[in-house]
XYZ file of N, CA and C in Angstrom:
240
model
N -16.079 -25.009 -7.270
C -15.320 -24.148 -6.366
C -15.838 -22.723 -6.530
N -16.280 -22.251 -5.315
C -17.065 -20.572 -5.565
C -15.147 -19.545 -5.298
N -15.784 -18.325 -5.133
C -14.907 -17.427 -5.071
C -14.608 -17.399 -3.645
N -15.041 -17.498 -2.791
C -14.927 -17.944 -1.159
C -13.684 -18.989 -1.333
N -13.794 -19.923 -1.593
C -12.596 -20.975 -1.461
C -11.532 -20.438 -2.627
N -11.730 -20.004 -3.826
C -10.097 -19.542 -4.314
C -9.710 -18.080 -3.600
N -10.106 -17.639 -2.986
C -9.444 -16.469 -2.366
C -9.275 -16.936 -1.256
N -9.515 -17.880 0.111
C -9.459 -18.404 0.521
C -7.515 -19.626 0.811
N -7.853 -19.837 -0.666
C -6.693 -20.459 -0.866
C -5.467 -19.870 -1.234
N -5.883 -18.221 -1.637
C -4.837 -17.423 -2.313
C -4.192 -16.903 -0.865
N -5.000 -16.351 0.029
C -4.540 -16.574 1.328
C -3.701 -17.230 1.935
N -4.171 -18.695 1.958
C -3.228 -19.573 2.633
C -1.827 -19.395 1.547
N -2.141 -19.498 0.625
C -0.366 -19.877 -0.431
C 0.294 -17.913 -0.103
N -0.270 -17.441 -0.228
C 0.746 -16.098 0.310
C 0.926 -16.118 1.836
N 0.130 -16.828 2.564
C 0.737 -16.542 4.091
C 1.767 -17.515 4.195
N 1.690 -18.719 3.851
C 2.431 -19.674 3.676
C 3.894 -19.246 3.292
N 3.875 -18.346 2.204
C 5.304 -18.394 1.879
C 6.076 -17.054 2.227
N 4.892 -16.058 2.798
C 5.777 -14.315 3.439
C 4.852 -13.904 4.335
N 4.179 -14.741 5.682
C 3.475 -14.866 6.427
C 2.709 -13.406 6.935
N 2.341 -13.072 5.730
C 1.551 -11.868 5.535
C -0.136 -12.300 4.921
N -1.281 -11.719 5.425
C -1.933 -11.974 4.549
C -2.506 -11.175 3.333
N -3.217 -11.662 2.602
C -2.966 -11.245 0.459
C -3.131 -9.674 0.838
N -4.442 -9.187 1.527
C -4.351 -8.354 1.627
C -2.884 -7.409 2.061
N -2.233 -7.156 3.199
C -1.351 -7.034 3.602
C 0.107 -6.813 2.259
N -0.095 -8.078 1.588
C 1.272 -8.754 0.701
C 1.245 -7.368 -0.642
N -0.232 -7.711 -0.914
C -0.385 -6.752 -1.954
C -0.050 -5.099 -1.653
N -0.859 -4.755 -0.343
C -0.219 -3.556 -0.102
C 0.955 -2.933 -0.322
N 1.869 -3.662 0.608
C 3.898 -3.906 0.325
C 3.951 -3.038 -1.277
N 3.392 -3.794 -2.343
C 3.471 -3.328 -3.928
C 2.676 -2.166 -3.896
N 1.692 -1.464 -3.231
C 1.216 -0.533 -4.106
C 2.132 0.534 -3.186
N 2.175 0.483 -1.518
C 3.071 1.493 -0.886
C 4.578 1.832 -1.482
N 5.239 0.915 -2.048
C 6.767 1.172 -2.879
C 6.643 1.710 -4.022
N 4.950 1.610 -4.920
C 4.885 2.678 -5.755
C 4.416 4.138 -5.238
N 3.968 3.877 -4.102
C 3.588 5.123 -3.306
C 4.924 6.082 -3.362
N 6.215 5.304 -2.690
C 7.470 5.959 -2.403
C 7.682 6.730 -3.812
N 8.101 5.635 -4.775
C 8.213 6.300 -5.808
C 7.656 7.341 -6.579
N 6.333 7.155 -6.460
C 5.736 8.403 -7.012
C 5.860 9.964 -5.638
N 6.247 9.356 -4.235
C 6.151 10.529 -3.865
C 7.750 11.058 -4.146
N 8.789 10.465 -4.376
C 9.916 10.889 -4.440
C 10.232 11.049 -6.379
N 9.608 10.692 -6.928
C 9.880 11.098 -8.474
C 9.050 11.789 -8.988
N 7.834 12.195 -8.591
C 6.652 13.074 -9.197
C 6.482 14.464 -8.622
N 5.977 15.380 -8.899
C 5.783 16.422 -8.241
C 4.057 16.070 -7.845
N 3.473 14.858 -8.336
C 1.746 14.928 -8.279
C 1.180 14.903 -6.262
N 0.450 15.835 -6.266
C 0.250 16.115 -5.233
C -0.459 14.645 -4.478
N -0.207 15.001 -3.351
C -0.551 13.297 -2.591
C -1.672 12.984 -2.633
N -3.149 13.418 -3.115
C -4.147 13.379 -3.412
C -4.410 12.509 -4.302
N -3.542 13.094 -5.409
C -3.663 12.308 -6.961
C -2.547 11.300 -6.490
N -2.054 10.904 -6.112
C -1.212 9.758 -5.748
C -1.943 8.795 -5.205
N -2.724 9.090 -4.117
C -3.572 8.249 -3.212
C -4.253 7.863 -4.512
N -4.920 8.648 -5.122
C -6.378 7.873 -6.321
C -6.041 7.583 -7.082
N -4.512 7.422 -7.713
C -3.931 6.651 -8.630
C -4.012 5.260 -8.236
N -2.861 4.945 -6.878
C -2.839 4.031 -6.012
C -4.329 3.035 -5.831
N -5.367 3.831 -5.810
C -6.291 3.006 -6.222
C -7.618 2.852 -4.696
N -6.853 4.049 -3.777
C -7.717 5.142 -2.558
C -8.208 5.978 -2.590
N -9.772 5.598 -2.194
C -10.855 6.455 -2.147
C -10.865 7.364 -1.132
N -9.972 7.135 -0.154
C -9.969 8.087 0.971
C -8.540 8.018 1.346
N -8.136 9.352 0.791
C -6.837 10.084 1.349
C -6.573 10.124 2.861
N -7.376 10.163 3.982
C -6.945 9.948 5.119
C -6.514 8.281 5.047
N -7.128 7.476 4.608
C -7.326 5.835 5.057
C -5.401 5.362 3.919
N -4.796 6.244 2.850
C -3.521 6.028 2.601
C -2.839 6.691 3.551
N -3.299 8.184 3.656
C -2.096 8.776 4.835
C -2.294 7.159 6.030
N -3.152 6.735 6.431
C -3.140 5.947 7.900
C -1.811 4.947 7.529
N -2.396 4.087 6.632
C -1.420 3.044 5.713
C -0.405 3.523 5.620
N 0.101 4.672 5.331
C 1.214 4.916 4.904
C 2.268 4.767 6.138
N 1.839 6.353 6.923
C 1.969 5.995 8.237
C 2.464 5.276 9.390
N 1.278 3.985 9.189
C 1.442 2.521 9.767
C 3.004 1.865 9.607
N 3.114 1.981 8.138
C 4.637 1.065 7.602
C 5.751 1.767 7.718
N 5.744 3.934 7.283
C 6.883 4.103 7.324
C 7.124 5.188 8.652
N 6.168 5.472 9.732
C 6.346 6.256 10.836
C 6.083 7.679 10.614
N 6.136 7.909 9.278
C 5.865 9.068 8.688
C 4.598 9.224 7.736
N 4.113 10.887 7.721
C 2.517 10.877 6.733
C 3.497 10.856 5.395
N 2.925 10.857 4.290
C 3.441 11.108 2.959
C 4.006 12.323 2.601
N 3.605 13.196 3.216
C 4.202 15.003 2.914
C 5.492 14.987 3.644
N 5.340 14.208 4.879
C 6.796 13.989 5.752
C 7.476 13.506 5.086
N 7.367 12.666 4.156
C 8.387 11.527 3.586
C 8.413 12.301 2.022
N 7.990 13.390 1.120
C 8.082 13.872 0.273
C 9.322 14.834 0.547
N 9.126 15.715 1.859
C 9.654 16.779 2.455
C 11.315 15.605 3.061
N 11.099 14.878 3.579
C 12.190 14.001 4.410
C 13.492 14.318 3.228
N 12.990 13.904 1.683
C 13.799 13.529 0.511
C 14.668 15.036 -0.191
N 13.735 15.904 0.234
C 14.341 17.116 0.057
C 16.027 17.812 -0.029
């Protein structure tokens, strides 16, 4: 079995059970540490994004965005 078919299969068993795919599923977990660190840290959204594990601060603002309607400074500022 190469790496093509177990990721492959990791796919099917996460779409299967929260009809998201891995990619997608995993996101969900790193964006709710996103929240948290933007609402418990003072670390600027930069160092948040490259904690998170993003090489490009526009491509988390997009992500972010995408899920909560808001950029990250909106949603730092929202909590205010």
């Amino acid at each position: 079995m190469n790496y093509f078919n177990i990721s492959t299969q990791k796919n099917t068993i996460v779409h299967k059970y929260t009809g998201m795919c891995l990619y997608d599923y995993g996101m969900t977990f790193t964006l709710k540490k996103a929240e948290h660190l933007l609402s418990d840290t003072t670390s600027s959204i930069s160092s948040i994004a490259l904690q998170l594990g993003f090489n490009n601060r526009t491509h988390f603002y997009k992500i972010f965005k995408e899920k909560y309607g808001i950029t990250p400074g909106e949603y730092r500022e929202k909590l205010k």
